[in-house]
Short mmCIF file of C-alpha atoms in Angstrom, two decimals:
data_model
loop_
_atom_site.label_atom_id
_atom_site.label_comp_id
_atom_site.label_asym_id
_atom_site.label_seq_id
_atom_site.Cartn_x
_atom_site.Cartn_y
_atom_site.Cartn_z
CA MET A 1 -0.72 8.99 14.78
CA ASN A 2 2.20 7.61 16.45
CA LEU A 3 4.27 10.92 16.65
CA LEU A 4 2.58 14.10 17.67
CA LEU A 5 4.06 16.93 15.39
CA LEU A 6 5.26 20.27 16.56
CA GLU A 7 5.26 22.98 14.52
CA GLU A 8 7.19 26.46 14.97
CA ALA A 9 4.17 27.99 15.52
CA ASP A 10 3.08 26.38 18.67
CA PHE A 11 6.15 27.05 21.05
CA ILE A 12 5.55 30.14 22.77
CA ALA A 13 8.75 29.41 25.00
CA ALA A 14 11.46 26.83 24.05
CA ASP A 15 10.19 24.07 25.60
CA ARG A 16 6.58 25.00 25.85
CA VAL A 17 4.08 24.65 23.39
CA ILE A 18 -0.28 25.12 22.74
CA LEU A 19 -2.34 23.13 21.01
CA ARG A 20 -5.67 24.30 19.18
CA ASP A 21 -5.97 22.02 15.88
CA ARG A 22 -7.06 18.66 14.96
CA ARG A 23 -3.79 17.71 17.18
CA LEU A 24 -5.96 18.25 20.34
CA THR A 25 -8.82 16.75 18.88
CA HIS A 26 -6.80 13.75 18.21
CA MET A 27 -4.92 13.74 22.31
CA GLN A 28 -8.99 13.94 23.71
CA GLU A 29 -10.96 11.76 21.57
CA VAL A 30 -8.47 8.84 20.14
CA HIS A 31 -5.59 9.13 22.93
CA ARG A 32 -8.24 10.34 25.46
CA SER A 33 -4.93 12.17 27.33
CA GLN A 34 -5.04 13.41 30.70
CA VAL A 35 -3.15 15.93 32.74
CA GLY A 36 0.23 14.56 33.52
CA ASP A 37 0.75 11.98 30.32
CA SER A 38 3.57 11.99 28.36
CA LEU A 39 2.96 11.79 24.43
CA ARG A 40 6.01 11.48 22.06
CA VAL A 41 6.15 14.49 19.85
CA GLY A 42 8.66 16.12 17.26
CA LYS A 43 9.63 19.12 15.69
CA ILE A 44 8.86 19.34 12.01
CA GLY A 45 12.43 19.38 10.87
CA GLY A 46 13.83 19.00 13.69
CA LEU A 47 14.34 16.48 16.96
CA MET A 48 12.01 13.99 18.60
CA GLY A 49 11.36 13.52 22.15
CA SER A 50 8.46 13.35 24.83
CA ALA A 51 6.13 16.06 26.22
CA GLU A 52 4.41 15.97 29.66
CA LEU A 53 1.04 17.15 29.13
CA LEU A 54 0.34 20.22 31.87
CA ARG A 55 -3.00 21.38 30.77
CA LEU A 56 -6.30 20.36 29.13
CA ASP A 57 -9.30 22.29 28.29
CA THR A 58 -11.77 22.17 25.96
CA THR A 59 -9.99 24.98 23.75
CA GLU A 60 -6.09 24.12 24.15
CA ALA A 61 -3.51 21.71 25.71
CA GLU A 62 -0.15 23.22 26.63
CA LEU A 63 2.69 20.78 26.83
CA ARG A 64 6.32 20.63 28.54
CA VAL A 65 8.42 19.65 25.22
CA THR A 66 12.15 17.53 25.78
CA LEU A 67 13.84 17.11 22.62
CA ASP A 68 16.73 14.80 22.50
CA GLN A 69 16.73 11.92 19.37
CA PRO A 70 17.47 12.44 15.43
CA PRO A 71 14.69 11.39 13.65
CA PRO A 72 14.98 8.14 11.48
CA ASN A 73 17.38 7.86 8.52
CA LYS A 74 15.90 8.81 5.52
CA LEU A 75 16.17 6.06 2.49
CA PRO A 76 18.90 7.05 0.18
CA LEU A 77 16.62 7.94 -2.71
CA THR A 78 15.21 9.93 -5.86
CA MET A 79 11.96 8.68 -7.08
CA VAL A 80 10.91 10.18 -9.97
CA LEU A 81 7.19 9.20 -10.18
CA ALA A 82 4.59 9.29 -12.62
CA LEU A 83 1.72 11.51 -11.51
CA PRO A 84 -1.04 9.28 -10.36
CA ARG A 85 -4.72 9.81 -9.78
CA PRO A 86 -5.90 12.32 -7.58
CA LYS A 87 -6.79 10.12 -4.93
CA MET A 88 -3.93 7.65 -5.03
CA LEU A 89 -2.25 10.70 -5.03
CA ARG A 90 -2.68 11.76 -1.42
CA ARG A 91 -2.16 7.73 -0.32
CA VAL A 92 1.08 8.18 -2.14
CA PHE A 93 2.31 10.93 -0.43
CA GLN A 94 1.43 9.44 2.79
CA THR A 95 3.41 6.17 1.68
CA VAL A 96 6.33 7.78 0.75
CA ALA A 97 6.69 10.13 3.71
CA ALA A 98 6.27 7.17 5.79
CA MET A 99 8.59 5.03 4.71
CA GLY A 100 11.19 7.50 4.25
CA VAL A 101 11.65 8.55 0.95
CA PRO A 102 13.47 11.81 0.96
CA ARG A 103 13.14 13.63 -2.28
CA ILE A 104 9.98 12.81 -4.97
CA VAL A 105 9.62 14.56 -8.75
CA LEU A 106 6.27 14.05 -9.84
CA VAL A 107 6.44 13.86 -13.84
CA ASN A 108 4.54 13.43 -16.78
CA SER A 109 3.76 10.65 -18.85
CA TYR A 110 1.87 9.92 -22.33
CA ARG A 111 -0.31 7.92 -20.00
CA VAL A 112 -1.13 10.36 -16.93
CA GLU A 113 -4.32 12.30 -18.08
CA LYS A 114 -3.97 15.84 -18.18
CA SER A 115 -6.87 16.42 -15.69
CA PHE A 116 -4.74 14.85 -13.45
CA TRP A 117 -2.76 18.01 -13.46
CA GLN A 118 -5.91 20.03 -12.35
CA THR A 119 -6.12 18.65 -8.72
CA PRO A 120 -6.51 20.64 -5.52
CA PHE A 121 -4.03 17.77 -4.03
CA LEU A 122 -1.33 18.94 -5.48
CA GLU A 123 -1.65 22.32 -4.01
CA PRO A 124 1.37 22.73 -1.62
CA ASP A 125 -1.00 23.17 1.82
CA ALA A 126 -2.56 19.60 0.61
CA ILE A 127 0.73 18.28 -0.02
CA ARG A 128 2.30 19.22 3.28
CA GLU A 129 -1.09 17.75 4.88
CA GLN A 130 -0.91 14.31 3.42
CA LEU A 131 2.93 14.10 3.99
CA ILE A 132 2.68 14.90 7.64
CA LEU A 133 0.08 12.25 8.05
CA GLY A 134 2.92 9.95 7.01
CA LEU A 135 5.27 10.91 9.09
CA GLU A 136 2.92 10.92 12.39
CA GLN A 137 2.14 7.67 11.24
CA ALA A 138 5.82 6.62 10.87
CA ARG A 139 7.25 8.68 13.54
CA ASP A 140 9.54 10.68 11.59
CA THR A 141 9.71 15.02 11.37
CA VAL A 142 11.42 15.61 8.28
CA LEU A 143 9.05 16.46 5.51
CA PRO A 144 10.02 14.91 1.97
CA GLN A 145 10.91 17.45 -1.12
CA ILE A 146 7.98 17.54 -3.58
CA ILE A 147 9.28 18.83 -7.10
CA ILE A 148 6.80 19.15 -9.71
CA GLU A 149 7.70 18.11 -13.17
CA LYS A 150 4.98 19.40 -15.46
CA ARG A 151 7.08 18.57 -18.96
CA PHE A 152 8.92 14.88 -19.22
CA LYS A 153 11.56 15.41 -22.34
CA PRO A 154 13.29 18.57 -20.82
CA PHE A 155 13.11 17.09 -17.34
CA VAL A 156 14.20 13.73 -18.30
CA GLU A 157 17.15 14.83 -20.72
CA ASP A 158 17.80 18.40 -19.16
CA ARG A 159 17.82 17.78 -15.33
CA LEU A 160 17.50 13.54 -14.62
CA PRO A 161 21.34 13.50 -15.42
CA ALA A 162 22.12 15.19 -12.69
CA ILE A 163 20.22 13.16 -10.06
CA THR A 164 21.06 10.57 -11.49
CA GLU A 165 24.97 10.81 -11.30
CA GLY A 166 26.42 8.32 -8.74
CA THR A 167 23.62 6.89 -8.07
CA LEU A 168 22.08 3.25 -8.83
CA GLY A 169 19.51 4.38 -12.08
CA LEU A 170 16.15 2.31 -12.21
CA VAL A 171 12.74 2.38 -13.76
CA GLY A 172 10.28 -0.63 -12.30
CA HIS A 173 8.73 -1.46 -15.23
CA PRO A 174 7.00 -4.74 -16.24
CA GLY A 175 9.04 -7.11 -19.31
CA ASN A 176 11.88 -9.39 -20.23
CA TYR A 177 14.10 -6.79 -17.86
CA PRO A 178 16.21 -8.20 -15.20
CA PRO A 179 14.79 -8.68 -11.67
CA CYS A 180 14.76 -5.34 -9.48
CA PRO A 181 17.36 -5.89 -7.40
CA ARG A 182 17.32 -6.56 -3.08
CA GLY A 183 18.77 -4.60 -0.28
CA LEU A 184 21.36 -2.07 -1.97
CA ASP A 185 23.38 0.14 0.43
CA GLN A 186 24.30 2.58 -2.44
CA PRO A 187 22.26 5.71 -3.48
CA VAL A 188 19.08 5.03 -5.78
CA THR A 189 17.69 6.83 -8.31
CA LEU A 190 13.79 4.85 -8.93
CA ALA A 191 11.46 6.20 -11.66
CA ILE A 192 7.47 4.77 -11.27
CA GLY A 193 5.28 4.77 -13.43
CA PRO A 194 1.35 5.52 -14.11
CA GLU A 195 -1.07 2.86 -14.46
CA GLY A 196 -0.77 1.44 -17.49
CA GLY A 197 2.86 1.91 -17.77
CA TRP A 198 5.48 3.85 -19.83
CA ILE A 199 5.36 4.08 -23.07
CA PRO A 200 8.53 2.82 -25.37
CA TYR A 201 9.64 6.12 -25.97
CA GLU A 202 9.89 7.42 -22.49
CA ILE A 203 11.71 3.64 -21.19
CA ASP A 204 14.11 5.05 -24.19
CA LEU A 205 14.96 8.50 -23.35
CA LEU A 206 15.08 7.16 -19.04
CA ALA A 207 17.61 4.84 -20.38
CA LYS A 208 18.93 7.14 -22.11
CA SER A 209 19.62 9.55 -18.65
CA GLY A 210 20.53 6.34 -16.77
CA LEU A 211 17.62 4.88 -15.69
CA GLN A 212 17.34 1.06 -16.48
CA PRO A 213 14.59 -1.14 -17.02
CA VAL A 214 13.54 -3.95 -13.88
CA GLN A 215 10.75 -5.79 -13.40
CA LEU A 216 9.04 -7.17 -10.47
CA GLY A 217 6.87 -10.09 -11.92
CA ASP A 218 3.82 -10.77 -13.80
CA ARG A 219 1.32 -9.15 -11.68
CA ILE A 220 0.20 -5.81 -11.88
CA LEU A 221 0.08 -3.53 -9.07
CA ARG A 222 -1.13 -0.22 -8.35
CA VAL A 223 0.96 2.55 -8.01
CA GLU A 224 1.05 2.71 -4.23
CA THR A 225 1.52 -0.88 -3.75
CA ALA A 226 4.71 -0.94 -6.16
CA VAL A 227 5.74 2.02 -5.08
CA THR A 228 5.50 0.18 -1.60
CA ALA A 229 7.10 -2.94 -3.39
CA LEU A 230 9.67 -1.82 -4.74
CA LEU A 231 11.34 0.18 -1.60
CA ALA A 232 11.05 -3.18 0.31
CA ARG A 233 12.92 -5.03 -2.12
CA LEU A 234 15.93 -2.42 -2.83
CA PHE A 235 16.17 -1.38 0.73
CA MET B 1 -9.38 -4.01 -14.01
CA ASN B 2 -6.67 -5.75 -16.24
CA LEU B 3 -8.51 -8.52 -16.69
CA LEU B 4 -12.04 -9.31 -17.01
CA LEU B 5 -12.62 -12.08 -14.79
CA LEU B 6 -15.77 -14.29 -15.88
CA GLU B 7 -18.14 -16.63 -13.69
CA GLU B 8 -19.57 -19.63 -14.60
CA ALA B 9 -22.57 -18.21 -15.18
CA ASP B 10 -21.64 -16.08 -17.42
CA PHE B 11 -21.34 -18.32 -19.97
CA ILE B 12 -24.07 -19.56 -22.94
CA ALA B 13 -21.78 -21.81 -23.92
CA ALA B 14 -18.05 -23.45 -23.88
CA ASP B 15 -17.06 -20.58 -25.71
CA ARG B 16 -19.25 -17.40 -25.35
CA VAL B 17 -20.26 -15.47 -22.37
CA ILE B 18 -22.70 -12.73 -22.03
CA LEU B 19 -21.91 -9.48 -19.56
CA ARG B 20 -24.68 -7.10 -18.10
CA ASP B 21 -22.93 -5.83 -14.81
CA ARG B 22 -20.09 -3.09 -13.67
CA ARG B 23 -18.46 -5.25 -16.54
CA LEU B 24 -19.88 -4.26 -19.26
CA THR B 25 -19.77 0.01 -17.39
CA HIS B 26 -16.42 -0.66 -17.53
CA MET B 27 -15.96 -1.76 -20.82
CA GLN B 28 -18.02 0.71 -22.49
CA GLU B 29 -16.74 3.59 -20.60
CA VAL B 30 -13.11 2.79 -19.27
CA HIS B 31 -12.05 1.05 -22.38
CA ARG B 32 -14.18 2.01 -24.70
CA SER B 33 -14.41 -1.21 -26.62
CA GLN B 34 -15.68 -1.69 -29.93
CA VAL B 35 -16.89 -4.79 -31.37
CA GLY B 36 -13.63 -6.66 -32.85
CA ASP B 37 -11.60 -5.96 -30.08
CA SER B 38 -9.66 -8.37 -28.03
CA LEU B 39 -9.94 -8.42 -24.54
CA ARG B 40 -7.71 -10.23 -22.04
CA VAL B 41 -9.75 -12.67 -20.51
CA GLY B 42 -9.87 -15.41 -17.12
CA LYS B 43 -12.03 -17.49 -15.73
CA ILE B 44 -12.66 -17.26 -12.31
CA GLY B 45 -10.38 -20.42 -10.80
CA GLY B 46 -9.89 -21.36 -14.07
CA LEU B 47 -7.46 -20.35 -17.01
CA MET B 48 -6.45 -16.67 -18.79
CA GLY B 49 -7.13 -15.90 -22.25
CA SER B 50 -8.20 -13.79 -24.71
CA ALA B 51 -11.78 -12.36 -25.87
CA GLU B 52 -13.31 -10.97 -28.60
CA LEU B 53 -16.05 -8.60 -28.52
CA LEU B 54 -18.82 -10.04 -31.20
CA ARG B 55 -21.88 -7.80 -29.84
CA LEU B 56 -22.02 -4.65 -27.71
CA ASP B 57 -25.07 -2.62 -26.89
CA THR B 58 -26.34 -0.45 -24.17
CA THR B 59 -27.49 -3.53 -22.19
CA GLU B 60 -25.33 -6.86 -22.75
CA ALA B 61 -22.11 -7.57 -24.29
CA GLU B 62 -21.56 -11.00 -26.00
CA LEU B 63 -17.58 -12.63 -26.29
CA ARG B 64 -15.80 -15.29 -27.95
CA VAL B 65 -13.36 -16.57 -25.46
CA THR B 66 -10.13 -18.59 -25.83
CA LEU B 67 -8.91 -19.79 -22.40
CA ASP B 68 -5.51 -21.55 -22.89
CA GLN B 69 -3.13 -19.86 -20.22
CA PRO B 70 -2.57 -20.57 -16.57
CA PRO B 71 -2.38 -18.22 -13.82
CA PRO B 72 0.34 -16.66 -12.49
CA ASN B 73 1.85 -18.92 -9.25
CA LYS B 74 0.96 -17.71 -6.10
CA LEU B 75 3.10 -17.07 -3.30
CA PRO B 76 4.37 -20.02 -1.21
CA LEU B 77 2.64 -18.48 1.85
CA THR B 78 -0.36 -18.58 4.68
CA MET B 79 -0.30 -14.73 6.07
CA VAL B 80 -2.65 -14.45 9.84
CA LEU B 81 -3.57 -11.08 10.16
CA ALA B 82 -4.81 -9.16 12.83
CA LEU B 83 -8.07 -7.98 12.10
CA PRO B 84 -7.50 -4.49 10.80
CA ARG B 85 -10.58 -1.43 10.48
CA PRO B 86 -12.80 -2.10 7.86
CA LYS B 87 -11.72 0.49 5.82
CA MET B 88 -8.34 -0.82 5.82
CA LEU B 89 -9.62 -4.50 5.29
CA ARG B 90 -10.71 -3.52 2.46
CA ARG B 91 -7.94 -2.70 0.82
CA VAL B 92 -5.51 -5.04 2.28
CA PHE B 93 -8.14 -8.11 0.78
CA GLN B 94 -7.69 -6.08 -2.67
CA THR B 95 -4.17 -6.04 -2.10
CA VAL B 96 -3.35 -9.39 -0.97
CA ALA B 97 -5.48 -10.87 -3.98
CA ALA B 98 -3.02 -8.82 -6.59
CA MET B 99 0.08 -10.23 -4.56
CA GLY B 100 -0.60 -13.49 -4.64
CA VAL B 101 -1.41 -14.51 -1.57
CA PRO B 102 -3.17 -17.65 -1.58
CA ARG B 103 -4.16 -17.72 2.61
CA ILE B 104 -5.37 -15.57 4.98
CA VAL B 105 -5.98 -16.66 8.32
CA LEU B 106 -7.87 -13.52 9.84
CA VAL B 107 -7.71 -13.61 13.95
CA ASN B 108 -8.48 -11.36 16.97
CA SER B 109 -6.16 -9.65 18.75
CA TYR B 110 -6.07 -7.11 22.16
CA ARG B 111 -5.80 -4.29 20.20
CA VAL B 112 -8.37 -5.49 17.46
CA GLU B 113 -11.52 -2.86 18.67
CA LYS B 114 -14.37 -5.66 18.97
CA SER B 115 -16.31 -2.99 16.98
CA PHE B 116 -14.35 -4.50 13.89
CA TRP B 117 -15.86 -8.11 13.80
CA GLN B 118 -19.73 -5.92 13.19
CA THR B 119 -18.15 -5.00 10.06
CA PRO B 120 -20.43 -5.63 7.04
CA PHE B 121 -17.30 -6.31 5.02
CA LEU B 122 -16.46 -9.43 6.33
CA GLU B 123 -19.55 -10.70 4.27
CA PRO B 124 -18.76 -13.35 2.35
CA ASP B 125 -19.60 -11.71 -0.93
CA ALA B 126 -18.20 -8.39 0.54
CA ILE B 127 -15.03 -10.32 0.76
CA ARG B 128 -15.65 -11.78 -2.84
CA GLU B 129 -16.13 -8.28 -4.14
CA GLN B 130 -12.56 -6.67 -3.22
CA LEU B 131 -10.73 -10.20 -3.64
CA ILE B 132 -12.01 -9.96 -7.08
CA LEU B 133 -10.80 -6.40 -7.55
CA GLY B 134 -7.59 -7.42 -6.51
CA LEU B 135 -7.33 -10.20 -9.24
CA GLU B 136 -8.48 -8.08 -12.01
CA GLN B 137 -5.35 -5.63 -11.16
CA ALA B 138 -2.87 -7.98 -10.90
CA ARG B 139 -4.25 -10.40 -13.38
CA ASP B 140 -4.94 -13.50 -11.84
CA THR B 141 -7.52 -16.11 -11.64
CA VAL B 142 -7.89 -17.59 -7.93
CA LEU B 143 -9.40 -16.44 -5.23
CA PRO B 144 -7.09 -16.69 -2.08
CA GLN B 145 -8.94 -18.65 0.98
CA ILE B 146 -9.99 -16.61 3.81
CA ILE B 147 -10.31 -18.18 7.07
CA ILE B 148 -12.06 -16.50 10.32
CA GLU B 149 -10.52 -17.08 13.51
CA LYS B 150 -12.34 -14.37 16.15
CA ARG B 151 -10.77 -16.47 19.34
CA PHE B 152 -6.80 -15.53 19.45
CA LYS B 153 -5.70 -18.79 21.66
CA PRO B 154 -7.50 -21.50 20.53
CA PHE B 155 -6.48 -20.24 16.88
CA VAL B 156 -2.79 -19.82 18.11
CA GLU B 157 -2.49 -23.29 20.26
CA ASP B 158 -4.56 -25.43 18.72
CA ARG B 159 -4.73 -24.90 14.84
CA LEU B 160 -1.44 -22.72 13.64
CA PRO B 161 1.18 -25.52 14.41
CA ALA B 162 -0.07 -27.33 11.47
CA ILE B 163 -0.17 -24.51 9.23
CA THR B 164 3.31 -23.14 10.63
CA GLU B 165 4.75 -27.33 9.78
CA GLY B 166 6.88 -27.09 7.31
CA THR B 167 7.06 -23.69 6.50
CA LEU B 168 9.38 -21.18 8.25
CA GLY B 169 7.18 -19.17 10.64
CA LEU B 170 7.62 -15.13 11.28
CA VAL B 171 5.47 -12.89 13.18
CA GLY B 172 6.26 -8.83 12.15
CA HIS B 173 6.68 -6.85 14.92
CA PRO B 174 9.01 -3.55 15.82
CA GLY B 175 11.44 -4.51 18.21
CA ASN B 176 15.18 -5.75 18.92
CA TYR B 177 14.44 -8.76 16.25
CA PRO B 178 16.06 -9.91 13.86
CA PRO B 179 15.32 -7.77 10.33
CA CYS B 180 12.79 -10.20 8.17
CA PRO B 181 14.71 -12.26 5.93
CA ARG B 182 14.95 -11.80 1.89
CA GLY B 183 14.01 -13.37 -1.27
CA LEU B 184 12.82 -16.64 0.14
CA ASP B 185 12.01 -19.61 -1.85
CA GLN B 186 10.65 -22.09 1.18
CA PRO B 187 7.11 -21.66 2.50
CA VAL B 188 6.64 -19.15 4.85
CA THR B 189 3.77 -18.60 7.40
CA LEU B 190 3.73 -14.95 8.24
CA ALA B 191 2.08 -13.43 11.12
CA ILE B 192 0.66 -9.36 10.91
CA GLY B 193 -0.19 -7.73 13.92
CA PRO B 194 -2.76 -4.85 14.26
CA GLU B 195 -2.34 -0.92 14.66
CA GLY B 196 -0.19 -0.57 17.74
CA GLY B 197 1.35 -4.22 17.39
CA TRP B 198 0.93 -7.52 19.05
CA ILE B 199 1.12 -7.15 22.62
CA PRO B 200 3.81 -9.64 24.29
CA TYR B 201 1.49 -12.28 25.51
CA GLU B 202 0.45 -12.63 21.65
CA ILE B 203 4.07 -12.88 20.69
CA ASP B 204 5.49 -15.71 23.30
CA LEU B 205 2.03 -17.49 22.16
CA LEU B 206 2.88 -17.15 18.55
CA ALA B 207 6.25 -17.88 18.96
CA LYS B 208 5.53 -21.14 21.54
CA SER B 209 3.60 -22.38 17.87
CA GLY B 210 6.46 -21.64 15.76
CA LEU B 211 6.60 -17.85 14.61
CA GLN B 212 9.57 -15.89 15.63
CA PRO B 213 9.72 -12.07 15.46
CA VAL B 214 11.56 -10.58 12.99
CA GLN B 215 11.74 -6.44 12.50
CA LEU B 216 11.11 -4.20 9.22
CA GLY B 217 12.81 -1.44 10.85
CA ASP B 218 11.84 1.69 13.19
CA ARG B 219 9.31 3.32 11.11
CA ILE B 220 5.79 2.40 12.01
CA LEU B 221 3.67 0.96 8.88
CA ARG B 222 0.34 1.25 8.57
CA VAL B 223 -0.94 -2.39 8.42
CA GLU B 224 -1.68 -2.17 4.51
CA THR B 225 1.69 -0.91 3.53
CA ALA B 226 3.23 -3.68 6.45
CA VAL B 227 1.26 -6.23 4.87
CA THR B 228 3.02 -4.89 0.71
CA ALA B 229 6.12 -4.74 2.08
CA LEU B 230 6.70 -7.55 4.21
CA LEU B 231 5.76 -9.61 0.98
CA ALA B 232 7.76 -7.67 -1.12
CA ARG B 233 10.83 -8.31 1.21
CA LEU B 234 10.40 -11.87 1.66
CA PHE B 235 9.90 -13.48 -1.93
#
């Protein structure tokens, strides 16, 4: 936790918060904070700044907050991601939040196991929990938008073209394709497949909606690693 | 497991292997392999190719092996990595093996907790297990070399200069430094710090041994994410 994220409900005055949950535990056990210490804080969806610890006991902490810095820029990106297996999904949420992806569309794909859609990690509270861990890690305050599209074809045919418009559309896919471009400034729409990859029908449909296949080399990477590698290379 | 890795001890003849361990279970439960199926295989430290499943029962599988393809190239890199916390260490071993890092030096750093050096995940067999998972994922056969240097100063002063010589020496570090370069062809020596980063004394000593600080932006990434992001950007 490199940033203590504050919720609207934590505020008892414009510049005062009281914390009682895992953030209190973290301050006590990891940071070993003491009264008078200054901590980096941010308000979810808002500014970042610092807070002075005014009072700390076993049940709560009171802080005086100064919020005066904007959060870091997001990447100019919409990521379309075939739903990963649940354990991977949690880590991917953290990773994309940490790396500054503003919008992720989770889609179905032929190689996504049906059971993955039943995971409790897709509940809104569970998603938010992982995103917040990523924001706390990277020092950001703005939650990415997560869109769930369980049906591949209607999403790709009917809604993806509007997302892709005005962006460079790419789909990561192993094979005899151009290498993934580097160091872009322009907005990108990037699709990343499931373990085992997209099937040819899906690649064709994505291409018709404006996403061109690009590859990252011969090595087959886990989804979380591929996500990070593609983002680091593109931006 | 995208490649079935074969050990010397698996061979009962030049082109025959018998498997009994987790690889047998994987063939049965994940691949649901049947006699006559062809599988991608590689010999640890050697060539890759295919194998025909000749016989499969509850206790063992026999395969006829053809090894005729070289493994993918490694990155021209030595990575110097401050020892991560144990849980992260395991994943980092998988990631670096998957991404093609040929040599990793694990070093101490001021912000590495002493207890991390006690982890059983640093035992040779435990390291090898994780590296093999990474090779199986990425389809490679060559184990990275893992070097353990528990004392920072003697390593950096006495042995790092010989590693750095003839390479571009870089150390990933947040701050007012040049951005990490992109798409290099030349050999690189890359140092990556612990959670919380290197301390100034360490950055100075690394610089004296030829590693110049470069940064990846304002966001603070977990070690595993930083490793992947730096490699994807450099090569």
